[in-house]
XYZ file of C-alpha atoms in Angstrom:
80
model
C 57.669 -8.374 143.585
C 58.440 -4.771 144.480
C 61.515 -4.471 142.266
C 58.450 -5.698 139.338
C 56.323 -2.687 140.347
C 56.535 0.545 140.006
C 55.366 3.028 142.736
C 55.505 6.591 143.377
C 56.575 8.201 146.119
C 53.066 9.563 146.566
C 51.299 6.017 146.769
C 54.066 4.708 149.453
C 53.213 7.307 151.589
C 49.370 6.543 151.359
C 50.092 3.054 151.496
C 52.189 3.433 154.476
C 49.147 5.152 156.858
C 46.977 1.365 156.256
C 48.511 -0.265 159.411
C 47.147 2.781 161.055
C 43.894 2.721 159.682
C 43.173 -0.998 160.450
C 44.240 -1.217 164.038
C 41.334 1.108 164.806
C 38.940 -0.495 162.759
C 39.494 -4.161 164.313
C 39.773 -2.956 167.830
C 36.643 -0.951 167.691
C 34.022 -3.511 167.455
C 35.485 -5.465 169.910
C 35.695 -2.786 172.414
C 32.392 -1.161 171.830
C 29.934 -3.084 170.669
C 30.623 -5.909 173.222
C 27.983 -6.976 175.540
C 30.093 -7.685 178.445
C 29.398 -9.775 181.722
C 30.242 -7.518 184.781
C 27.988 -5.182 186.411
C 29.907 -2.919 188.127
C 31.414 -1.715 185.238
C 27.921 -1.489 183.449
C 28.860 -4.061 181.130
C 31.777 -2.155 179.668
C 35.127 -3.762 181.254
C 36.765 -4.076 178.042
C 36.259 0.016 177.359
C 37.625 1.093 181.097
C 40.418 -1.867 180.282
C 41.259 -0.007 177.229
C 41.579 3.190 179.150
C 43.669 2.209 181.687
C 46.144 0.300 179.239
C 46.477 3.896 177.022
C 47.299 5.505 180.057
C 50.139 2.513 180.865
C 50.667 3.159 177.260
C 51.728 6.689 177.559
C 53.733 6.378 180.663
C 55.722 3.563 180.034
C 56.316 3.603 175.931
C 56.338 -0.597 176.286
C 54.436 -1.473 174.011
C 54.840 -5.486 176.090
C 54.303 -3.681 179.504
C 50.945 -2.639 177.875
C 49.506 -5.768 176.748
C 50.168 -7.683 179.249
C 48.630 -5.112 181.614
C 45.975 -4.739 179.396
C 44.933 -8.279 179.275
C 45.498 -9.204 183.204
C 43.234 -5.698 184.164
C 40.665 -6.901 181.171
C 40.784 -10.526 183.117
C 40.078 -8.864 186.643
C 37.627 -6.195 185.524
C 35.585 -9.541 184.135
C 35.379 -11.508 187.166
C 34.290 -8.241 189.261
């Protein structure tokens, strides 16, 4: 369908920043606005799970390391 169409340069480029304007807008709902379960965290384990996986993020550049951190320290911070 592409070879069909017609696009500037111009329009790739702002077509191209989309990705990066969705990831933010699905994560935060689900990061923010959630009522969460555990106390100690004041009902706010995903947001401190979130932290901690940018900073695993940043230091590692594994983009795999991260999630799975991510998801085993958002899985302990909601039993606590």
């Amino acid at each position: 369908m592409s070879s069909r169409l017609n696009i500037s340069k111009r329009m790739r480029e702002v077509l191209s920043f989309i990705p990066c304007a969705i990831f933010p807008a699905l994560i935060t709902p689900m990061v923010f606005f959630h009522q969460g379960q555990s106390h100690f965290f004041l009902q706010k384990e995903r947001l401190f799970a979130l932290f901690v996986a940018s900073f695993i993020s940043y230091k590692t550049k594994n983009i795999l390391i991260t999630i799975v951190c991510g998801l085993l320290l958002l899985f302990v911070f909601s039993i606590l």
